[in-house]
Amino acid sequence: MQALQQKKIVVLGTGGTIAGLAQGAAPGCYRSAQKDVADLMGGVPVPTGMTLSVVQVAQIDSKDMDLPVWQALLAAARSWLDQTDVRALLVTHGTDTLEETAWLLQAMLAPTKPVVLTCAMRPADAVDADGPRNLADALIVAADPQARGVLVVCAGRVLGAQDVQKVHSSRLDAFGAGEAGDIARVLDGHVHWLRDCPKPEPAGSLDALLAAARLPRVEIVLSHAAASAAAVDAIVDRGTATRLGAEHVRGLVLAGTGGGTLHHALEAAARRAQAQGVRVVRTTRCADGWLQPRPDEEFPVLALSPVKARLALMLELLER
Ligand code: ASP
């Protein structure tokens, strides 16, 4: 009965290349986040029986994503999802930090209704723009009865918030989901499910995030050949932070080699940081594969990409 009432898909626009324009920009360049989301939706077929509401939440290049935009998006998403006639949300977003926003929406809202993010690699006024197809596919996924939780739709693929990662800088099919693989494909207007949508797990307090004036400072440091302690020591040094007008660092994500291993110089610096009260976690710099968290490790492992591990650690520290 409730499913019958849920006919509305709410489109929340945040900018990105999907709303970008090449006209007027220098040759070979384009400006991200120019076109209103209402204009982008014009001409995109709406699935039978559904209606659309369109809201411009922000208009940014997602490389500049920041706490105020996330707060506005999360607050809007929560209030729309609470409405009984809303079946799903569609979020338009730039590709650069889409995976971070997808993970955050999943962690903060753990929605059972579908929240579908989509994007484009070509601006809206390109002759062969990919945005309209991605928008149409995303609406089809949003309206599908099997869809649930936060999903990303791009180039006919449906990927989960936990696994999605931008893996190519220019290809239209710019995203991957590593070994987890695609959840579904959209072909000729139909969703072909390959597996169930993952069950969303909440990972922090939305109220705490919405009330925050800033996020706790957490830095990512990559381990590599011929690493030194200098980067970690400089990040942790309180005098340097004060001089730069930065918060004192509260967390470090070490993007280790392979199985999360660390260059010995970096490891020693991380140990010193931890002794000074900085929370240190490890992940891998590899795009594929995962680390198995084990109890009692000196630097606990987070089975997430470095950027998502950073978000997870910030959410944890926010509540301390
Ligand atoms: N810089 C753009 C953005 O993330 C790239 C894109 O959308 O593809 O907003």
CSV table of N, CA, C and O in Angstrom, one decimal, residues 9 26 35 62 86 118 124 126 161 183 256 312 319:
chain,number,residue,atom,x,y,z
A,9,ILE,N,10.0,11.2,-7.2
A,9,ILE,CA,11.5,11.1,-7.1
A,9,ILE,C,12.0,12.6,-7.0
A,9,ILE,O,11.6,13.4,-7.8
A,26,ALA,N,37.8,28.6,-22.4
A,26,ALA,CA,38.9,28.6,-23.3
A,26,ALA,C,38.9,27.2,-24.0
A,26,ALA,O,38.3,26.3,-23.5
A,35,LYS,N,24.8,24.9,-15.1
A,35,LYS,CA,23.4,24.8,-15.6
A,35,LYS,C,22.6,24.3,-14.4
A,35,LYS,O,22.9,23.4,-13.7
A,62,SER,N,32.8,19.5,-7.8
A,62,SER,CA,32.9,18.6,-6.6
A,62,SER,C,34.3,18.5,-6.1
A,62,SER,O,34.5,18.0,-5.0
A,86,VAL,N,7.5,10.2,-1.1
A,86,VAL,CA,8.8,10.2,-1.8
A,86,VAL,C,9.3,8.7,-1.9
A,86,VAL,O,9.4,8.0,-0.9
A,118,THR,N,24.3,10.4,-9.7
A,118,THR,CA,24.8,10.3,-11.0
A,118,THR,C,25.6,11.5,-11.4
A,118,THR,O,25.6,12.5,-10.6
A,124,ALA,N,27.4,19.6,-20.2
A,124,ALA,CA,26.0,19.5,-20.7
A,124,ALA,C,25.8,19.9,-22.1
A,124,ALA,O,24.9,19.4,-22.8
A,126,ALA,N,28.1,19.5,-24.6
A,126,ALA,CA,28.9,18.7,-25.5
A,126,ALA,C,27.9,18.0,-26.5
A,126,ALA,O,26.8,17.6,-26.1
A,161,ALA,N,27.8,2.3,-2.7
A,161,ALA,CA,28.5,3.4,-2.0
A,161,ALA,C,29.8,3.0,-1.3
A,161,ALA,O,30.7,3.7,-1.3
A,183,ILE,N,26.5,-3.8,-9.0
A,183,ILE,CA,25.3,-4.4,-8.4
A,183,ILE,C,24.3,-4.7,-9.5
A,183,ILE,O,23.5,-5.6,-9.4
A,256,GLY,N,48.9,2.5,3.1
A,256,GLY,CA,50.1,1.7,3.1
A,256,GLY,C,50.3,1.0,1.7
A,256,GLY,O,49.4,1.0,0.8
A,312,ALA,N,35.5,8.2,7.6
A,312,ALA,CA,35.0,7.3,8.7
A,312,ALA,C,35.7,7.8,10.0
A,312,ALA,O,35.1,7.9,11.1
A,319,GLU,N,32.5,12.7,17.4
A,319,GLU,CA,31.7,12.4,18.5
A,319,GLU,C,32.5,12.2,19.8
A,319,GLU,O,31.9,11.9,20.9
